[in-house]
Coordinates of C-alpha atoms in Angstrom, one line a residue:
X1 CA 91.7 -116.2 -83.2
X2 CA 88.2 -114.9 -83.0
X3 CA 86.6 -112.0 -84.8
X4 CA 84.4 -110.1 -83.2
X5 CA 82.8 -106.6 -83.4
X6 CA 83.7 -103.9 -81.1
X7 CA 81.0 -102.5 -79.3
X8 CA 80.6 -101.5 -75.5
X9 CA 79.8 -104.9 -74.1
X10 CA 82.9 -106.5 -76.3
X11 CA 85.2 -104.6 -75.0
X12 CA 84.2 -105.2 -70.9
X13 CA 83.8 -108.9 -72.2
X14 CA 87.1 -108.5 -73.3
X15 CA 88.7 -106.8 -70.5
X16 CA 87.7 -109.1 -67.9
X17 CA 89.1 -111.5 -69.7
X18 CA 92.6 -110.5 -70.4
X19 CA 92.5 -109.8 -66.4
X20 CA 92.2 -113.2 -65.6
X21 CA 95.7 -113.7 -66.3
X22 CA 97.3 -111.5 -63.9
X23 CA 99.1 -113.2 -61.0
X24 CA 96.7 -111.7 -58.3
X25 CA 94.5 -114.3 -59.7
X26 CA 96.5 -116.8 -58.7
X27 CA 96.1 -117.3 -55.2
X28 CA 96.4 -121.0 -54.6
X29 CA 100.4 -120.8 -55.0
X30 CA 100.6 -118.0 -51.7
X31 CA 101.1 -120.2 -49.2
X32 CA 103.5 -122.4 -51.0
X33 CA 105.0 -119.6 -51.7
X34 CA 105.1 -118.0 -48.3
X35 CA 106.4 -121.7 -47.0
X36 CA 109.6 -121.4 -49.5
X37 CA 109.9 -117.8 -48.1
X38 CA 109.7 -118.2 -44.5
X39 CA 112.2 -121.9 -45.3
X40 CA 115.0 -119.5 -47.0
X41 CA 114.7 -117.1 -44.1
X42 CA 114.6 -119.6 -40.9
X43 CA 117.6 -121.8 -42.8
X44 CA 119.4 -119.6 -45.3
X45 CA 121.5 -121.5 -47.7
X46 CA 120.8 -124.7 -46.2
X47 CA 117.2 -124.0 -47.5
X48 CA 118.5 -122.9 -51.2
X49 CA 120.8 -126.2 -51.1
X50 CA 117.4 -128.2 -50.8
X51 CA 115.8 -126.4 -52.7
X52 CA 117.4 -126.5 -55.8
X53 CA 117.5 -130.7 -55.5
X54 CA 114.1 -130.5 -54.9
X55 CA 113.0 -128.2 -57.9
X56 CA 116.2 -128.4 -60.4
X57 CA 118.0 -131.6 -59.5
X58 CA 121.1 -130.1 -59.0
X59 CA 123.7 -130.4 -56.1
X60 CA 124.5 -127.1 -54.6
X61 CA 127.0 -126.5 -51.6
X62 CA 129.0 -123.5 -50.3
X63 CA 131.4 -123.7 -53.0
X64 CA 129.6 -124.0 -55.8
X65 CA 126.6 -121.4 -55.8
X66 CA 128.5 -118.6 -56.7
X67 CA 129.3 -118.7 -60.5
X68 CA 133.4 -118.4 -60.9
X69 CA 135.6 -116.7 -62.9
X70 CA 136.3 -119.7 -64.6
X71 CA 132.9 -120.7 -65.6
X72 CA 132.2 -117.1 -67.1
X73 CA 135.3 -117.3 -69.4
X74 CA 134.2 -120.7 -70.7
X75 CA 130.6 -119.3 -71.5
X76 CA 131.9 -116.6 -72.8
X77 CA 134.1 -118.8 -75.3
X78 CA 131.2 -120.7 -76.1
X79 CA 129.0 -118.3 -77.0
X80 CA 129.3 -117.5 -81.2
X81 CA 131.4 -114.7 -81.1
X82 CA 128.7 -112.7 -84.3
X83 CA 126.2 -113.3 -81.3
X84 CA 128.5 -111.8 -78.6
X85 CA 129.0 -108.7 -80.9
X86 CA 125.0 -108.7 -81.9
X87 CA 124.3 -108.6 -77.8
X88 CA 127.4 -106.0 -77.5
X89 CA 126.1 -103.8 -79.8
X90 CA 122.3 -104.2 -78.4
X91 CA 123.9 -102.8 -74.7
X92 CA 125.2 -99.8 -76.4
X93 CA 121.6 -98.7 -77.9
X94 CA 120.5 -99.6 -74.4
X95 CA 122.9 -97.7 -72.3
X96 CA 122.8 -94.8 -75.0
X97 CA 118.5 -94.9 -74.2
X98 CA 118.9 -95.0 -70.5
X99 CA 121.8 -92.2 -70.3
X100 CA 119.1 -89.6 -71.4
X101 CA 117.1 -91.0 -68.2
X102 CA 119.8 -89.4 -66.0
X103 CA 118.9 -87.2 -63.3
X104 CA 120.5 -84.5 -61.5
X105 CA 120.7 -83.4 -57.9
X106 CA 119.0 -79.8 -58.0
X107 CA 118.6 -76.6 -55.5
X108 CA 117.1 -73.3 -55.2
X109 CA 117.9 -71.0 -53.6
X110 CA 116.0 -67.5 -52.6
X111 CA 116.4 -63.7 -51.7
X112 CA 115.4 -65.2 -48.2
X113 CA 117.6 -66.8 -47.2
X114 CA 115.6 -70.6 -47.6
X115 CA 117.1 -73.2 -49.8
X116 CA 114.9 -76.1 -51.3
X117 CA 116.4 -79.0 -53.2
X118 CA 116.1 -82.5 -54.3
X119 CA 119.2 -84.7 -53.8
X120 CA 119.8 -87.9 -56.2
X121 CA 121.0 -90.9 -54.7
X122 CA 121.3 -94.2 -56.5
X123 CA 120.4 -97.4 -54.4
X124 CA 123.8 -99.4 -53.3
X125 CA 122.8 -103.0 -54.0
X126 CA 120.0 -103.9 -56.9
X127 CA 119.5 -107.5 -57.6
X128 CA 118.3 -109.5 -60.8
X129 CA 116.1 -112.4 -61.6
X130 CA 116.5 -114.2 -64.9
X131 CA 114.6 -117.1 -65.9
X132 CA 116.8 -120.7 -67.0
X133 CA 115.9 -123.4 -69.0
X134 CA 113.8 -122.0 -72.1
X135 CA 113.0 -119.1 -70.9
X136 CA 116.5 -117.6 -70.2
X137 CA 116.3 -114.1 -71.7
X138 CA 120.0 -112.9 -72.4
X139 CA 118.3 -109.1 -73.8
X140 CA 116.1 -109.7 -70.2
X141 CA 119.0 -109.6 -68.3
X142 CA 120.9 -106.8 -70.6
X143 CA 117.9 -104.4 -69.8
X144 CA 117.4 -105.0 -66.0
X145 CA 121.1 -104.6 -65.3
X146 CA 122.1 -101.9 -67.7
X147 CA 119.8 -99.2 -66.3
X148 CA 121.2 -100.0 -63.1
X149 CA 124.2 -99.6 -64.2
X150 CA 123.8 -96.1 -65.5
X151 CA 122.0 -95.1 -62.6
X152 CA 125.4 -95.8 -61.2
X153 CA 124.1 -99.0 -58.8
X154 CA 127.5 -99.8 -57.1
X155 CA 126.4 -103.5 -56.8
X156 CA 124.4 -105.9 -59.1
X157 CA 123.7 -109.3 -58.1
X158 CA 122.0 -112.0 -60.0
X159 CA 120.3 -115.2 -59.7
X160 CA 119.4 -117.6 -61.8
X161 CA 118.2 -121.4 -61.8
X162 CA 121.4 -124.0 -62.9
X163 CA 120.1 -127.1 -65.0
X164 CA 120.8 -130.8 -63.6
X165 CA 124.6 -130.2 -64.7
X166 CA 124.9 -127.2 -62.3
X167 CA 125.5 -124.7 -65.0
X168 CA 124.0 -121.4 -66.3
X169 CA 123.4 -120.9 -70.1
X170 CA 125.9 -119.8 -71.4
X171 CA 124.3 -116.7 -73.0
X172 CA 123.3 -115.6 -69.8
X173 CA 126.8 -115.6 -68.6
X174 CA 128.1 -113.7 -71.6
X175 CA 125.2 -111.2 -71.2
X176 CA 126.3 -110.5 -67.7
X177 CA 129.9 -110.3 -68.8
X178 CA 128.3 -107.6 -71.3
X179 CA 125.7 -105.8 -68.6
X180 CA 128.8 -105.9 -65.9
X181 CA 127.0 -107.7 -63.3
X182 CA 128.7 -108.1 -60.0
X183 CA 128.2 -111.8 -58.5
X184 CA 126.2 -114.7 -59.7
X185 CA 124.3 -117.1 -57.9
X186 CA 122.9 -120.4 -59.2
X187 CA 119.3 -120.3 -58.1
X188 CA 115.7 -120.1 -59.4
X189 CA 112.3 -119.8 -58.6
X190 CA 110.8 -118.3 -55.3
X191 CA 113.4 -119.2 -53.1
X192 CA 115.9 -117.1 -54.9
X193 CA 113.6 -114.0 -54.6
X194 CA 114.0 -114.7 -51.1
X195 CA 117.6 -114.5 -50.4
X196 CA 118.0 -111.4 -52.4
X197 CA 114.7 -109.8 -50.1
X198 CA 116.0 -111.0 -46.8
X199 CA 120.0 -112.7 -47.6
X200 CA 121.6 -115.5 -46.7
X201 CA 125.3 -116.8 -45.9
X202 CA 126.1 -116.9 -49.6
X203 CA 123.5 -114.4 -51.2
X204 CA 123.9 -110.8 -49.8
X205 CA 120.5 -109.0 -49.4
X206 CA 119.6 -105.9 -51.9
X207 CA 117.7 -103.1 -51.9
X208 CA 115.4 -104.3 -55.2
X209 CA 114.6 -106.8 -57.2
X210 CA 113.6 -106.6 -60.8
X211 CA 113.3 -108.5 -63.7
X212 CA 111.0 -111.4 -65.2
X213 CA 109.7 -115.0 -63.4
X214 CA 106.9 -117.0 -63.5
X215 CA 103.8 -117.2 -61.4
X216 CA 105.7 -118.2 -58.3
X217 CA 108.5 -115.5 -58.7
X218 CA 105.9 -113.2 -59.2
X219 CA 104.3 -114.3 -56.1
X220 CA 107.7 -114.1 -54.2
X221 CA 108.1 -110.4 -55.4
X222 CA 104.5 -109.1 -54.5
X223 CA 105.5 -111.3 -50.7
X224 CA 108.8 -109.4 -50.6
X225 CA 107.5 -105.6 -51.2
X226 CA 108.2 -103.3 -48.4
X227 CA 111.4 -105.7 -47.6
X228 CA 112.9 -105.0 -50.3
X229 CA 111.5 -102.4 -53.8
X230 CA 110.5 -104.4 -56.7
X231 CA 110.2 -103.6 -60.0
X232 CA 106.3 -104.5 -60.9
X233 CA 104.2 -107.9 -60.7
X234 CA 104.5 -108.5 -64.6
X235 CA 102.0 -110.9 -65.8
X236 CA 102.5 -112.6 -69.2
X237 CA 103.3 -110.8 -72.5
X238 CA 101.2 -109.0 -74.9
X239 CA 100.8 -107.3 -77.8
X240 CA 97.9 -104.9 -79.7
X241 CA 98.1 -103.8 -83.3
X242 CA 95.8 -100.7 -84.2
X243 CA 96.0 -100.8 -87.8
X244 CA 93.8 -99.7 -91.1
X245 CA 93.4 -100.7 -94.5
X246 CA 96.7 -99.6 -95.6
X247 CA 98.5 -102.1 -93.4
X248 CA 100.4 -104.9 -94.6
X249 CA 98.5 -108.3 -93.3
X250 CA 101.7 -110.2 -93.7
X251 CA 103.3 -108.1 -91.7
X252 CA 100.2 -107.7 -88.4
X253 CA 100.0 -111.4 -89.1
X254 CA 103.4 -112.3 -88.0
X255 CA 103.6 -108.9 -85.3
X256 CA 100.5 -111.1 -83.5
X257 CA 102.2 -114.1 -83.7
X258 CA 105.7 -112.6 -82.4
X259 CA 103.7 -112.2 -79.0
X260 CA 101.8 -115.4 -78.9
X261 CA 104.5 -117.7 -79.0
X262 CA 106.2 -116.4 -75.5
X263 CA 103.7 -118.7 -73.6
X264 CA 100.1 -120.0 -73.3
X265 CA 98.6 -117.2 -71.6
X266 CA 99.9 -114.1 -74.1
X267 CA 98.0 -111.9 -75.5
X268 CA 97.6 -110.8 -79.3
X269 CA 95.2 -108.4 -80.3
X270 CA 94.4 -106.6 -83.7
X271 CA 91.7 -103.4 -83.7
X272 CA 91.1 -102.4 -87.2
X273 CA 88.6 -100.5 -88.9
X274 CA 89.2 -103.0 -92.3
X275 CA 86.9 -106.0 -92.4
X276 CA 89.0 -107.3 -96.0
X277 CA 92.6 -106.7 -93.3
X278 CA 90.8 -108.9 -90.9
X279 CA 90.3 -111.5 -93.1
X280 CA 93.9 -111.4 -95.2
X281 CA 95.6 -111.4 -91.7
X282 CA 93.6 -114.6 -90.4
X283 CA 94.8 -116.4 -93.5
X284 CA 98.3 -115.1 -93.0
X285 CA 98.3 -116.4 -89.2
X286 CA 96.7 -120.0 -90.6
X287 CA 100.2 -119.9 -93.1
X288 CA 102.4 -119.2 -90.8
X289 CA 101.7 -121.4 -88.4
X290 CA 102.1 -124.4 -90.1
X291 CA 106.1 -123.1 -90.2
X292 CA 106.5 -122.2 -86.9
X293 CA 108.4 -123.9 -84.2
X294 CA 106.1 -123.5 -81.5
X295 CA 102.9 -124.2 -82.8
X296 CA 101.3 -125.5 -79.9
X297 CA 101.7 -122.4 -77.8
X298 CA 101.0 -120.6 -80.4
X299 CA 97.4 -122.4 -81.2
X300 CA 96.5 -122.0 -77.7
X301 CA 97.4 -118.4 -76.7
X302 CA 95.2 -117.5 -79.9
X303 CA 92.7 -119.7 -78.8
X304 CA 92.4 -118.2 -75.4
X305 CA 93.2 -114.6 -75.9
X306 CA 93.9 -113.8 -79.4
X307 CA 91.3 -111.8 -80.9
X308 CA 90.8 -109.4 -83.8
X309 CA 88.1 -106.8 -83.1
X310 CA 86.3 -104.6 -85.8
X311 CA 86.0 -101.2 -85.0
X312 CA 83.3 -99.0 -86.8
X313 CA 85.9 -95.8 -86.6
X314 CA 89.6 -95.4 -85.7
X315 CA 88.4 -93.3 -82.7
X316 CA 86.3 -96.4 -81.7
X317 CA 89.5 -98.5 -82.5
X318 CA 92.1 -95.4 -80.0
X319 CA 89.6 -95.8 -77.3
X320 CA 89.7 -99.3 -76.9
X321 CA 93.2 -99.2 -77.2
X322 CA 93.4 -96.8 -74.3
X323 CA 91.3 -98.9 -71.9
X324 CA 93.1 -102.2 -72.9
X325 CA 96.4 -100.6 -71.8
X326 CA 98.6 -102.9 -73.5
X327 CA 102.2 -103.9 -73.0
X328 CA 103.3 -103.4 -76.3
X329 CA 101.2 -101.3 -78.9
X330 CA 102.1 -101.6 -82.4
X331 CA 100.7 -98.7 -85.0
X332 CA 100.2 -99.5 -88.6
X333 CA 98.2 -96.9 -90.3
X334 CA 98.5 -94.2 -92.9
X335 CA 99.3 -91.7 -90.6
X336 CA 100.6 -93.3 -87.0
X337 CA 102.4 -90.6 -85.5
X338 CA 98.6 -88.3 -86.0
X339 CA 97.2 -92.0 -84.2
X340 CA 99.9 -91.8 -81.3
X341 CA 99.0 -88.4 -80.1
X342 CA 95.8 -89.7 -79.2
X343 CA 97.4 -92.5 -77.3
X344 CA 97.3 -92.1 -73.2
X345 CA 98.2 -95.6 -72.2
X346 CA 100.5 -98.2 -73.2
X347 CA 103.4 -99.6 -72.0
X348 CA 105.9 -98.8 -75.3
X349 CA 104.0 -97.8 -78.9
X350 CA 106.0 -98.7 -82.1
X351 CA 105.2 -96.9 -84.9
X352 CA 104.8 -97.5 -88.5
X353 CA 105.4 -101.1 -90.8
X354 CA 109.0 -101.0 -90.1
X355 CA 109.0 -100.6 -86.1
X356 CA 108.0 -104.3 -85.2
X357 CA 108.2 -104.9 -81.4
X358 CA 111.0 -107.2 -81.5
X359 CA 112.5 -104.2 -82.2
X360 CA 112.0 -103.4 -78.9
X361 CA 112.7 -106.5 -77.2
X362 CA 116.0 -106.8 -78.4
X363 CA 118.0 -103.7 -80.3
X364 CA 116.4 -100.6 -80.4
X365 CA 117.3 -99.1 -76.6
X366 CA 114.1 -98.4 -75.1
X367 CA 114.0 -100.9 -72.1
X368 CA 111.4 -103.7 -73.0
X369 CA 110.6 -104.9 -68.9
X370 CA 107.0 -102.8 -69.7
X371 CA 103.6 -103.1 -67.5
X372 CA 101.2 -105.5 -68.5
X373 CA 97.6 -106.2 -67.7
X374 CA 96.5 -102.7 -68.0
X375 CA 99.2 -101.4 -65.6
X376 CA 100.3 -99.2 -68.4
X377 CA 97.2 -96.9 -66.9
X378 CA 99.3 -96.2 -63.9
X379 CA 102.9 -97.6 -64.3
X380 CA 105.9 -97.5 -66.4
X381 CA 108.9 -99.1 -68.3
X382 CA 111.5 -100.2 -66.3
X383 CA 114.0 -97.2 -66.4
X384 CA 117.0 -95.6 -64.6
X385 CA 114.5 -93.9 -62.2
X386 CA 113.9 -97.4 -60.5
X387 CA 117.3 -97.4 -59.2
X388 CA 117.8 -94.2 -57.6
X389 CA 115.9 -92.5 -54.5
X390 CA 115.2 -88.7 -54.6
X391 CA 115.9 -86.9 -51.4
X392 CA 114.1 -83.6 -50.7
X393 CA 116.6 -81.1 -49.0
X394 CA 115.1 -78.4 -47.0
X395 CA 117.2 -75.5 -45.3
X396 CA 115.1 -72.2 -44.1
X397 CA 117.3 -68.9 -42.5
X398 CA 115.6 -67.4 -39.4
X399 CA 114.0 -64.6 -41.3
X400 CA 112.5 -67.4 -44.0
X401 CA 110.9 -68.8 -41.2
X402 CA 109.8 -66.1 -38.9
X403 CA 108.1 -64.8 -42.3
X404 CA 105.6 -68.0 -42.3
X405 CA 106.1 -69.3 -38.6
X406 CA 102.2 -68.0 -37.9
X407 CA 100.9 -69.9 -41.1
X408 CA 102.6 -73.1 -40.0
X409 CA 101.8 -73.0 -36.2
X410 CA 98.0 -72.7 -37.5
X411 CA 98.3 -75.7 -39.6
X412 CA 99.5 -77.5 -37.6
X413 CA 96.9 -76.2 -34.7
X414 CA 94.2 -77.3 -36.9
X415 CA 95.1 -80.7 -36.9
X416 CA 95.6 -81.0 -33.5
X417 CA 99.3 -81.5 -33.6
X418 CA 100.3 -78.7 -30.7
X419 CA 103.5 -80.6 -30.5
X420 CA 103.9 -79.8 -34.1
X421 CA 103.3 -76.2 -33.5
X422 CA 105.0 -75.9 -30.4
X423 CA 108.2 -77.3 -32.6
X424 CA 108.1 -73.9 -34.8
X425 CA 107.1 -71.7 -31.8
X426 CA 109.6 -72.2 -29.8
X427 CA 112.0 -70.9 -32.0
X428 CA 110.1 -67.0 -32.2
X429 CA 109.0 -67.3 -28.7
X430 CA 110.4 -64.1 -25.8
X431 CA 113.3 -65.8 -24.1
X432 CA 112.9 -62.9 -21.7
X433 CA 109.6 -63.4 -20.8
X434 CA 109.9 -67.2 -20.7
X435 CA 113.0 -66.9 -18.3
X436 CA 110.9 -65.2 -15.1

């Protein structure tokens, strides 16, 4: 990691950094992209069947796309029953989170007769991406699917890429047991993202797509927008600690390097007002690292974008924070809740020495599918909102209307829209007259 001082220029150095990892700057994979597209649309499963040789080295017919009965209940067995019970128990917090979401169907109604409402509606088919191979993310798939769930989604789909054996890991497949996800269908990458967007003989088409991918999912799901709803264009995992001189540098060291290790192009951050912190947690990271697993990512993704930054105030250190925007924002100071009132964006804040962000990721409830590259300015988690559509329901008596036909006729007058007008006019208009 490097240590730098936080000033003006530091910051915007900074900044434009950290963007250079967000797929939109990846624009040399579009067209291959667009090919695998416009292949799964033209040829359907034909096109999935190749595919998945081409990319996984696995055979793939008619039969044997869709995940069985069968193969479930053998994951299922396979998977250690404590971890079945630790991912059972991780779906309650979530469902119990995402319950509070809920939304109601609501109306008004006045003295005038005129009734204004907003009906609820979830979506009828939602579909769900999860990674294979390393990357498959059992709590990825328990918080995609579960909000759908509550949301009351009548139909959850998922794909996800087979290894050369043709089978899904089994801790997916309990996980979906867990989530209650519908069908399953063994394929990855772009091409998946495709026949959930547009369908195919096997793979019926959904409404939306969520959940995680890398750079050419992402792609696909940007391609597929306006087909289909999509979750966000998530770009690669980060994490910023905001702590002072009472934090524990044990504990920031190995928060930092929680993030780190997801991939090459993570970010880990620490703003801090304590030059001695700085120091203790660099040591710390230099320790651990000679214990951990995946070293080389982890040397790397601090090498490109870890940094600790020294702020000369904890205002300094909150305003950086808010223009960063990050994913996950972890708050170890004397007094974090004071800290997080001052907060405007980030993407889910943990608070205090015990609230460390795998937390988040896999137990607490709070769904961890959060924006990254400064989206947290503009977007949200992933919640049971992105699974239901909000009809506005509008219903006017004649006296309602004849009370404010006038105000709308000139409106719509103004802009030229006589058509418009005419629509509301003819209703008030003399039927005698208009008859001779």
């Amino acid at each position: 990691m490097r240590t730098i001082r936080l000033t003006k220029e530091s910051k915007k150095d900074l900044l434009n950094t950290l963007l250079k990892r967000s797929p939109n700057n990846y624009g040399q994979y579009e067209e291959t992209v667009k090919g695998i597209i416009d292949e799964v649309r033209e040829k359907g499963d034909q096109a999935l069947f190749e595919l998945t040789k081409k990319f996984d080295g696995c055979e793939l017919d008619a039969e044997s796309i869709r995940v069985t009965p069968e193969e479930i209940e053998e994951a299922v067995n396979l998977t250690d029953p404590e971890l079945y019970a630790v991912m059972e128990r991780a779906a309650a917090n979530i469902r119990a989170f995402h319950e509070k979401q809920k939304r109601n169907s609501w109306f008004d109604y006045k003295a005038d007769g005129s009734i204004l409402g907003q009906k609820i509606t979830p979506i009828a088919k939602s579909g769900v991406y999860v990674p294979g191979g390393r990357a498959a993310l059992s709590s990825s798939l328990l918080m995609n699917v579960i909000p759908a769930r509550v949301a009351g989604v009548k139909k959850v789909v998922l794909t996800t890429p087979p290894g050369r054996d043709g089978k899904v890991p089994a801790g997916t497949l309990a996980a979906a047991r867990i989530a209650g996800v519908d069908e399953i269908y063994k394929v990855g990458g772009a091409q998946a993202i495709a026949a959930m967007a547009f369908g195919t003989e096997s793979i019926p088409k959904v409404d939306k797509i969520t959940g995680p991918g890398n750079i050419f999912v992402a792609l696909a799901k940007k391609q597929v927008f306006g087909y289909v709803g999509i979750d966000s264009i998530a770009g690669p995992s980060e994490v910023l600690v905001l702590a002072d001189e009472t934090a524990n540098p044990r504990y920031v060291a190995a928060d930092l390097l929680s993030q780190a290790e997801h991939d090459e192009l993570a970010s880990a951050i620490l703003i801090t007002t304590s030059e001695k912190l700085a120091e203790q947690v660099e040591r710390e990271i230099a320790q651990f690292m000679e214990k951990l697993e995946r070293k080389s990512i982890l040397e790397k993704s601090l090498e490109n974008y870890g940094y600790i930054l020294l702020a000369d105030s904890m205002d300094d250190a909150i305003d950086a924070a808010n223009e960063i925007a990050s994913e996950h924002l972890e708050i170890l100071t004397e007094n974090p809740f004071e800290v997080m009132t001052k907060i405007e964006n980030a993407g889910a804040i943990f608070l205090g020495e015990y609230s460390s962000e795998p937390l988040g990721d896999y137990y607490a409830g709070p769904n961890h599918i959060l924006p990254t590259n400064g989206t947290a300015r503009f977007f949200s988690p992933l919640s049971v909102d992105d699974f239901i559509k909000k009809t506005s329901i509008i219903s006017y008596s004649k006296p309602a209307l004849k009370a404010v036909h006038e105000d709308i006729e000139a409106f719509a007058k103004s802009e030229g829209l006589t058509a418009h007008a005419n629509s509301i006019h003819v209703r008030f208009e003399d039927h005698s007259s208009a008859g001779q």
